[in-house]
Amino acid sequence: MSEMRDLIGTLPDQLRWAADIDPPMVPLRSEAVVAGMGGSGIAGDIAAVIAEAQGARVTVHKSYGLPEWVGGDTVVVAVSHSGNTEETLSAAGEAVARGIPLVTVSVGGELESLGGAVARVALPDSPQPRASAGRLAGAVLRVLEGSGVLASTGPDLREAASVVEEVLAGADAEVDRIAGALRGRVAVIYGGAGVGVVAASRWKAQINENGKAPAFWATLPEANHNEIVGWTAHPDLSRDSMAVVFLDDEHDHPRVTLRSIVTRDLMARSVPIAGVVSSRGISPLARVMALSVIGDLVSVRLAELANVDPVPVDIIEDLKQRLAGSGE
Ligand code: PA5
């Protein structure tokens, strides 16, 4: 059993950890920007989908600085596992410079020592940000609750923990089947707008980082208006080298559900369908976590099949070091 597989098994406890922390006392605001990259940034994507279901506004920011419109009615949550990601530090610094309430979520690093934050959530350390997704997302949700942007998040965190526990207990056959179908191929993950696409982006990132393999995602209905044509001219290429996974959420718009079925039927002529995974649970958080954790396990299985270690991401570290050495 790999270290990363064991870490994925801690996801229910991570979600319960977040349910047990008190929402930090921060100024009440009507909307939020969550700034973070990669394995930390997914916390913002998850928060945004939950906010949408609650009729609240959470914008995800994955670059330097902050959008011009961000102002006094906003709380900025800067989330970085290491606390040293330059884009996130840039967004946090911009919030302080503009006098916008800033809350940081990190294990430590420069984000911890940045002056001007109104509150800070300290995360327990973990070998990799992506292995801490439950704590990262949970902490961000608690901050958004504390700032009044989201309603109570504790019950959803507990439901998500139980649902993930159930999924983990019974996923082996599905994981083996999907990983077997994706092995040696470029994975493309389709999810419906909302829960499905957030999970699809997590699958993609996990296959990239754990499986060290190429993967891409797309969303329905948008892919019906462009990408579906891209599967038609080179069926030999796609049949031999690619495979698609569909993520279905029971709460998808009924027309999206229909689109997913018809799209599968049309695409099956030119590319193998590696699997169709259905969400479980009631809250958007539980559903996104239930879909994502299957992808987490598939990515580790792909790593095993490719004989690579899922944990290290040396090329990301190399890139960060090269950038740190350049003053541009
Ligand atoms: O998974 C990874 O290692 C990356 O995607 C990181 O999460 C990303 O580079 C950002 O780093 P951090 O999460 O420390 O802010």
Short mmCIF file of C-alpha atoms and ligand atoms in Angstrom, two decimals:
data_model
loop_
_atom_site.label_atom_id
_atom_site.label_comp_id
_atom_site.label_asym_id
_atom_site.label_seq_id
_atom_site.Cartn_x
_atom_site.Cartn_y
_atom_site.Cartn_z
CA MET A 1 0.00 0.00 0.00
CA SER A 2 1.52 3.35 -0.99
CA GLU A 3 1.98 6.35 1.30
CA MET A 4 -0.32 8.42 -0.90
CA ARG A 5 -3.05 5.77 -0.72
CA ASP A 6 -2.80 5.91 3.08
CA LEU A 7 -3.02 9.70 2.98
CA ILE A 8 -6.16 9.53 0.85
CA GLY A 9 -7.60 7.29 3.56
CA THR A 10 -7.27 10.19 6.02
CA LEU A 11 -9.70 12.38 4.03
CA PRO A 12 -12.70 11.69 6.31
CA ASP A 13 -10.64 12.64 9.39
CA GLN A 14 -9.44 15.79 7.63
CA LEU A 15 -13.03 16.86 6.97
CA ARG A 16 -13.95 16.15 10.61
CA TRP A 17 -10.91 18.16 11.73
CA ALA A 18 -12.32 21.14 9.82
CA ALA A 19 -15.82 20.57 11.25
CA ASP A 20 -14.33 20.72 14.74
CA ILE A 21 -12.47 24.04 14.37
CA ASP A 22 -14.27 27.26 15.26
CA PRO A 23 -14.97 29.60 12.36
CA PRO A 24 -12.43 32.41 12.80
CA MET A 25 -13.72 35.80 13.97
CA VAL A 26 -13.32 38.02 10.92
CA PRO A 27 -15.15 41.12 9.67
CA LEU A 28 -18.51 40.28 8.05
CA ARG A 29 -18.47 40.66 4.30
CA SER A 30 -20.92 39.98 1.46
CA GLU A 31 -18.55 38.11 -0.84
CA ALA A 32 -15.14 36.48 -0.96
CA VAL A 33 -12.16 35.89 -3.19
CA VAL A 34 -10.19 32.71 -2.56
CA ALA A 35 -6.62 32.97 -3.86
CA GLY A 36 -4.59 29.78 -4.17
CA MET A 37 -2.82 27.57 -6.68
CA GLY A 38 -2.76 23.88 -7.53
CA GLY A 39 -3.38 21.50 -4.65
CA SER A 40 -4.31 24.44 -2.43
CA GLY A 41 -6.34 26.28 -5.06
CA ILE A 42 -8.83 23.40 -5.34
CA ALA A 43 -10.13 24.56 -1.95
CA GLY A 44 -11.35 27.74 -3.66
CA ASP A 45 -13.02 25.77 -6.46
CA ILE A 46 -14.86 23.66 -3.91
CA ALA A 47 -15.89 26.73 -1.90
CA ALA A 48 -17.21 28.44 -5.04
CA VAL A 49 -19.45 25.52 -5.94
CA ILE A 50 -20.85 25.42 -2.41
CA ALA A 51 -21.38 29.18 -2.46
CA GLU A 52 -23.27 28.92 -5.74
CA ALA A 53 -25.67 26.40 -4.19
CA GLN A 54 -26.23 28.79 -1.26
CA GLY A 55 -26.74 31.83 -3.49
CA ALA A 56 -23.49 33.33 -2.17
CA ARG A 57 -20.61 34.73 -4.19
CA VAL A 58 -17.11 33.28 -3.98
CA THR A 59 -14.64 34.06 -6.77
CA VAL A 60 -11.59 31.90 -7.33
CA HIS A 61 -8.37 33.72 -8.15
CA LYS A 62 -5.41 31.76 -9.51
CA SER A 63 -2.80 34.31 -10.46
CA TYR A 64 -0.85 37.36 -9.20
CA GLY A 65 -2.42 40.40 -7.57
CA LEU A 66 -6.19 40.71 -7.33
CA PRO A 67 -8.87 41.69 -9.85
CA GLU A 68 -9.52 45.46 -9.90
CA TRP A 69 -13.14 45.07 -8.74
CA VAL A 70 -12.16 43.49 -5.41
CA GLY A 71 -12.92 46.04 -2.72
CA GLY A 72 -14.41 46.78 0.65
CA ASP A 73 -17.30 44.31 0.56
CA THR A 74 -14.94 41.41 0.03
CA VAL A 75 -12.90 39.17 2.27
CA VAL A 76 -9.78 37.66 0.67
CA VAL A 77 -8.79 34.15 1.74
CA ALA A 78 -5.21 33.28 0.75
CA VAL A 79 -4.71 29.52 0.85
CA SER A 80 -1.29 27.97 0.38
CA HIS A 81 -0.19 24.73 1.99
CA SER A 82 3.49 25.74 2.02
CA GLY A 83 2.69 29.41 2.57
CA ASN A 84 5.38 30.21 0.00
CA THR A 85 3.57 30.21 -3.34
CA GLU A 86 4.42 33.45 -5.07
CA GLU A 87 1.10 34.01 -6.82
CA THR A 88 -0.80 33.53 -3.54
CA LEU A 89 1.62 35.77 -1.64
CA SER A 90 1.14 38.40 -4.32
CA ALA A 91 -2.67 38.25 -3.95
CA ALA A 92 -2.38 38.38 -0.15
CA GLY A 93 -0.02 41.36 -0.31
CA GLU A 94 -2.40 43.15 -2.64
CA ALA A 95 -5.31 42.60 -0.23
CA VAL A 96 -3.30 44.13 2.62
CA ALA A 97 -2.18 47.04 0.42
CA ARG A 98 -5.82 47.78 -0.54
CA GLY A 99 -7.10 47.48 3.03
CA ILE A 100 -9.24 44.42 2.25
CA PRO A 101 -9.64 41.94 5.14
CA LEU A 102 -7.23 39.05 4.54
CA VAL A 103 -7.40 35.60 6.13
CA THR A 104 -4.54 33.16 5.54
CA VAL A 105 -4.73 29.36 5.49
CA SER A 106 -1.35 27.59 5.51
CA VAL A 107 0.97 25.24 7.32
CA GLY A 108 3.46 28.07 7.73
CA GLY A 109 5.87 29.81 5.35
CA GLU A 110 5.90 33.46 4.37
CA LEU A 111 2.11 33.67 4.41
CA GLU A 112 2.19 33.01 8.14
CA SER A 113 4.52 35.91 8.80
CA LEU A 114 2.86 38.35 6.38
CA GLY A 115 1.66 41.35 8.37
CA GLY A 116 -1.87 42.68 8.08
CA ALA A 117 -3.98 39.50 8.07
CA VAL A 118 -7.13 39.73 10.23
CA ALA A 119 -7.02 35.99 11.03
CA ARG A 120 -5.03 32.91 10.25
CA VAL A 121 -5.90 29.19 10.14
CA ALA A 122 -2.86 27.03 10.88
CA LEU A 123 -2.98 23.64 9.16
CA PRO A 124 -1.25 20.52 10.45
CA ASP A 125 1.69 19.60 8.19
CA SER A 126 1.28 16.97 5.49
CA PRO A 127 3.68 15.54 2.89
CA GLN A 128 1.89 17.22 -0.03
CA PRO A 129 -0.85 19.85 -0.47
CA ARG A 130 -2.99 17.49 -2.53
CA ALA A 131 -2.97 14.99 0.33
CA SER A 132 -4.50 17.64 2.56
CA ALA A 133 -7.49 18.58 0.40
CA GLY A 134 -10.04 17.94 3.16
CA ARG A 135 -8.26 20.24 5.61
CA LEU A 136 -7.56 22.92 3.00
CA ALA A 137 -11.13 23.00 1.69
CA GLY A 138 -12.60 22.62 5.17
CA ALA A 139 -10.54 25.47 6.60
CA VAL A 140 -11.53 27.77 3.74
CA LEU A 141 -15.20 26.89 4.29
CA ARG A 142 -14.91 27.68 8.01
CA VAL A 143 -13.33 31.06 7.19
CA LEU A 144 -16.13 31.85 4.75
CA GLU A 145 -18.64 30.91 7.44
CA GLY A 146 -16.86 33.19 9.94
CA SER A 147 -17.05 36.10 7.50
CA GLY A 148 -20.78 35.56 6.91
CA VAL A 149 -20.33 34.69 3.23
CA LEU A 150 -21.47 31.08 3.76
CA ALA A 151 -24.04 29.62 6.12
CA SER A 152 -23.03 26.95 8.64
CA THR A 153 -20.59 24.46 7.05
CA GLY A 154 -20.08 21.99 9.92
CA PRO A 155 -22.97 19.63 9.01
CA ASP A 156 -21.85 19.42 5.37
CA LEU A 157 -18.26 18.68 6.44
CA ARG A 158 -19.52 15.83 8.63
CA GLU A 159 -21.77 14.47 5.90
CA ALA A 160 -18.89 14.63 3.41
CA ALA A 161 -16.65 12.73 5.86
CA SER A 162 -19.20 9.90 6.17
CA VAL A 163 -19.86 9.71 2.44
CA VAL A 164 -16.12 9.61 1.63
CA GLU A 165 -15.69 6.86 4.23
CA GLU A 166 -18.38 4.79 2.47
CA VAL A 167 -16.84 5.42 -0.95
CA LEU A 168 -13.37 4.45 0.27
CA ALA A 169 -14.73 1.21 1.73
CA GLY A 170 -16.25 0.01 -1.54
CA ALA A 171 -14.26 1.57 -4.38
CA ASP A 172 -11.63 -1.04 -5.20
CA ALA A 173 -13.32 -2.76 -8.15
CA GLU A 174 -14.39 0.52 -9.79
CA VAL A 175 -10.93 2.03 -9.28
CA ASP A 176 -9.17 -1.01 -10.78
CA ARG A 177 -11.51 -1.04 -13.75
CA ILE A 178 -11.09 2.67 -14.54
CA ALA A 179 -7.33 2.71 -13.94
CA GLY A 180 -6.98 -0.36 -16.17
CA ALA A 181 -8.86 1.43 -18.95
CA LEU A 182 -6.81 4.65 -18.56
CA ARG A 183 -3.43 2.93 -18.30
CA GLY A 184 -0.96 4.21 -20.91
CA ARG A 185 -3.53 6.64 -22.31
CA VAL A 186 -4.20 10.36 -22.08
CA ALA A 187 -7.15 10.77 -19.73
CA VAL A 188 -9.91 13.26 -20.45
CA ILE A 189 -12.40 13.85 -17.64
CA TYR A 190 -15.85 15.30 -18.32
CA GLY A 191 -18.08 16.77 -15.62
CA GLY A 192 -21.23 18.85 -15.66
CA ALA A 193 -20.99 22.54 -14.71
CA GLY A 194 -20.83 22.81 -10.91
CA VAL A 195 -19.91 19.81 -8.76
CA GLY A 196 -18.90 17.64 -11.74
CA VAL A 197 -16.41 20.03 -13.26
CA VAL A 198 -14.70 20.77 -9.94
CA ALA A 199 -14.26 17.04 -9.43
CA ALA A 200 -13.09 16.67 -13.06
CA SER A 201 -10.37 19.27 -12.50
CA ARG A 202 -9.30 17.44 -9.33
CA TRP A 203 -9.12 14.12 -11.24
CA LYS A 204 -6.98 15.79 -13.90
CA ALA A 205 -4.59 17.30 -11.35
CA GLN A 206 -4.33 14.04 -9.39
CA ILE A 207 -3.59 11.99 -12.53
CA ASN A 208 -0.95 14.60 -13.44
CA GLU A 209 0.71 14.74 -10.02
CA ASN A 210 0.19 11.26 -8.56
CA GLY A 211 0.13 9.31 -11.82
CA LYS A 212 2.73 11.56 -13.55
CA ALA A 213 0.56 11.27 -16.66
CA PRO A 214 -1.15 13.69 -19.03
CA ALA A 215 -4.80 14.41 -18.34
CA PHE A 216 -7.31 17.08 -19.30
CA TRP A 217 -10.83 18.02 -18.35
CA ALA A 218 -13.83 19.56 -20.02
CA THR A 219 -17.33 20.47 -18.93
CA LEU A 220 -20.82 19.89 -20.21
CA PRO A 221 -22.72 21.57 -21.74
CA GLU A 222 -19.83 23.69 -23.08
CA ALA A 223 -17.95 20.71 -24.61
CA ASN A 224 -21.02 19.96 -26.72
CA HIS A 225 -20.41 23.21 -28.53
CA ASN A 226 -16.81 22.61 -29.60
CA GLU A 227 -14.82 19.71 -28.12
CA ILE A 228 -17.17 17.01 -29.36
CA VAL A 229 -16.15 17.88 -32.93
CA GLY A 230 -12.51 17.38 -31.99
CA TRP A 231 -13.09 13.66 -31.55
CA THR A 232 -14.14 13.09 -35.16
CA ALA A 233 -11.21 13.51 -37.59
CA HIS A 234 -8.56 11.31 -35.94
CA PRO A 235 -10.36 8.29 -34.45
CA ASP A 236 -7.20 6.12 -34.82
CA LEU A 237 -5.29 8.49 -32.55
CA SER A 238 -8.00 8.76 -29.94
CA ARG A 239 -8.90 5.04 -29.98
CA ASP A 240 -5.29 4.03 -29.38
CA SER A 241 -4.05 6.77 -27.09
CA MET A 242 -6.87 8.38 -25.16
CA ALA A 243 -9.76 7.46 -22.88
CA VAL A 244 -12.58 9.43 -21.31
CA VAL A 245 -14.19 9.34 -17.87
CA PHE A 246 -17.58 10.93 -17.25
CA LEU A 247 -18.49 12.25 -13.80
CA ASP A 248 -22.24 12.45 -13.25
CA ASP A 249 -23.90 14.36 -10.44
CA GLU A 250 -27.51 13.57 -9.54
CA HIS A 251 -28.13 17.32 -9.24
CA ASP A 252 -26.87 18.09 -12.74
CA HIS A 253 -29.44 19.98 -14.78
CA PRO A 254 -31.65 17.29 -16.41
CA ARG A 255 -30.58 18.48 -19.86
CA VAL A 256 -26.93 18.07 -18.81
CA THR A 257 -27.69 14.49 -17.74
CA LEU A 258 -29.25 13.85 -21.14
CA ARG A 259 -26.31 15.56 -22.87
CA SER A 260 -23.89 13.33 -20.96
CA ILE A 261 -25.69 10.18 -22.16
CA VAL A 262 -25.90 11.32 -25.78
CA THR A 263 -22.31 12.59 -25.75
CA ARG A 264 -21.04 9.23 -24.49
CA ASP A 265 -22.93 7.47 -27.22
CA LEU A 266 -21.50 9.70 -29.93
CA MET A 267 -17.96 9.69 -28.56
CA ALA A 268 -17.80 5.93 -28.05
CA ARG A 269 -17.33 5.66 -31.83
CA SER A 270 -13.92 7.29 -31.62
CA VAL A 271 -12.58 6.99 -28.06
CA PRO A 272 -12.87 4.38 -25.26
CA ILE A 273 -15.10 5.41 -22.36
CA ALA A 274 -13.05 4.34 -19.31
CA GLY A 275 -15.88 4.80 -16.85
CA VAL A 276 -18.92 6.71 -15.67
CA VAL A 277 -18.73 7.69 -12.01
CA SER A 278 -21.80 8.89 -10.11
CA SER A 279 -21.77 11.22 -7.13
CA ARG A 280 -23.12 10.26 -3.73
CA GLY A 281 -24.39 12.28 -0.80
CA ILE A 282 -26.70 15.24 -0.39
CA SER A 283 -24.68 18.42 0.06
CA PRO A 284 -22.56 19.75 -2.83
CA LEU A 285 -19.49 19.24 -0.61
CA ALA A 286 -20.25 15.55 -0.08
CA ARG A 287 -20.97 15.08 -3.79
CA VAL A 288 -17.80 16.77 -4.98
CA MET A 289 -15.71 14.86 -2.45
CA ALA A 290 -17.37 11.53 -3.36
CA LEU A 291 -16.56 12.04 -7.04
CA SER A 292 -13.06 13.35 -6.33
CA VAL A 293 -11.92 10.58 -4.03
CA ILE A 294 -12.47 7.96 -6.74
CA GLY A 295 -10.13 10.03 -8.93
CA ASP A 296 -7.63 10.25 -6.08
CA LEU A 297 -7.58 6.44 -5.87
CA VAL A 298 -7.45 5.98 -9.65
CA SER A 299 -4.44 8.32 -9.82
CA VAL A 300 -2.57 6.27 -7.22
CA ARG A 301 -3.46 3.05 -9.03
CA LEU A 302 -2.13 4.59 -12.25
CA ALA A 303 1.11 5.43 -10.44
CA GLU A 304 1.40 1.81 -9.31
CA LEU A 305 0.74 0.54 -12.83
CA ALA A 306 3.38 2.91 -14.21
CA ASN A 307 5.78 2.05 -11.39
CA VAL A 308 6.21 5.67 -10.29
CA ASP A 309 6.06 7.14 -6.79
CA PRO A 310 2.88 9.24 -6.48
CA VAL A 311 4.23 11.51 -3.73
CA PRO A 312 7.08 13.68 -5.11
CA VAL A 313 6.49 16.35 -7.75
CA ASP A 314 10.13 17.19 -8.52
CA ILE A 315 9.43 19.17 -11.65
CA ILE A 316 7.15 21.59 -9.75
CA GLU A 317 9.92 22.10 -7.17
CA ASP A 318 12.50 22.62 -9.97
CA LEU A 319 10.27 25.18 -11.62
CA LYS A 320 9.71 27.07 -8.35
CA GLN A 321 13.45 27.12 -7.68
CA ARG A 322 14.24 28.42 -11.14
CA LEU A 323 11.66 31.18 -10.77
CA ALA A 324 12.93 32.05 -7.31
CA GLY A 325 16.39 32.50 -8.81
CA SER A 326 15.09 35.05 -11.29
CA GLY A 327 14.30 38.57 -10.12
CA GLU A 328 11.91 39.29 -13.04
O1 PA5 B 1 0.35 19.77 -5.58
C1 PA5 B 1 1.27 20.59 -5.59
O2 PA5 B 1 2.37 20.37 -5.06
C2 PA5 B 1 1.05 21.92 -6.23
O3 PA5 B 1 -0.09 21.93 -7.03
C3 PA5 B 1 0.98 23.00 -5.13
O4 PA5 B 1 -0.18 22.84 -4.38
C4 PA5 B 1 1.05 24.37 -5.78
O5 PA5 B 1 2.28 24.53 -6.43
C5 PA5 B 1 0.88 25.49 -4.76
O6 PA5 B 1 1.69 25.27 -3.65
P1 PA5 B 1 1.05 25.48 -2.20
O7 PA5 B 1 -0.08 24.50 -2.13
O8 PA5 B 1 2.14 25.18 -1.25
O9 PA5 B 1 0.59 26.89 -2.18
#
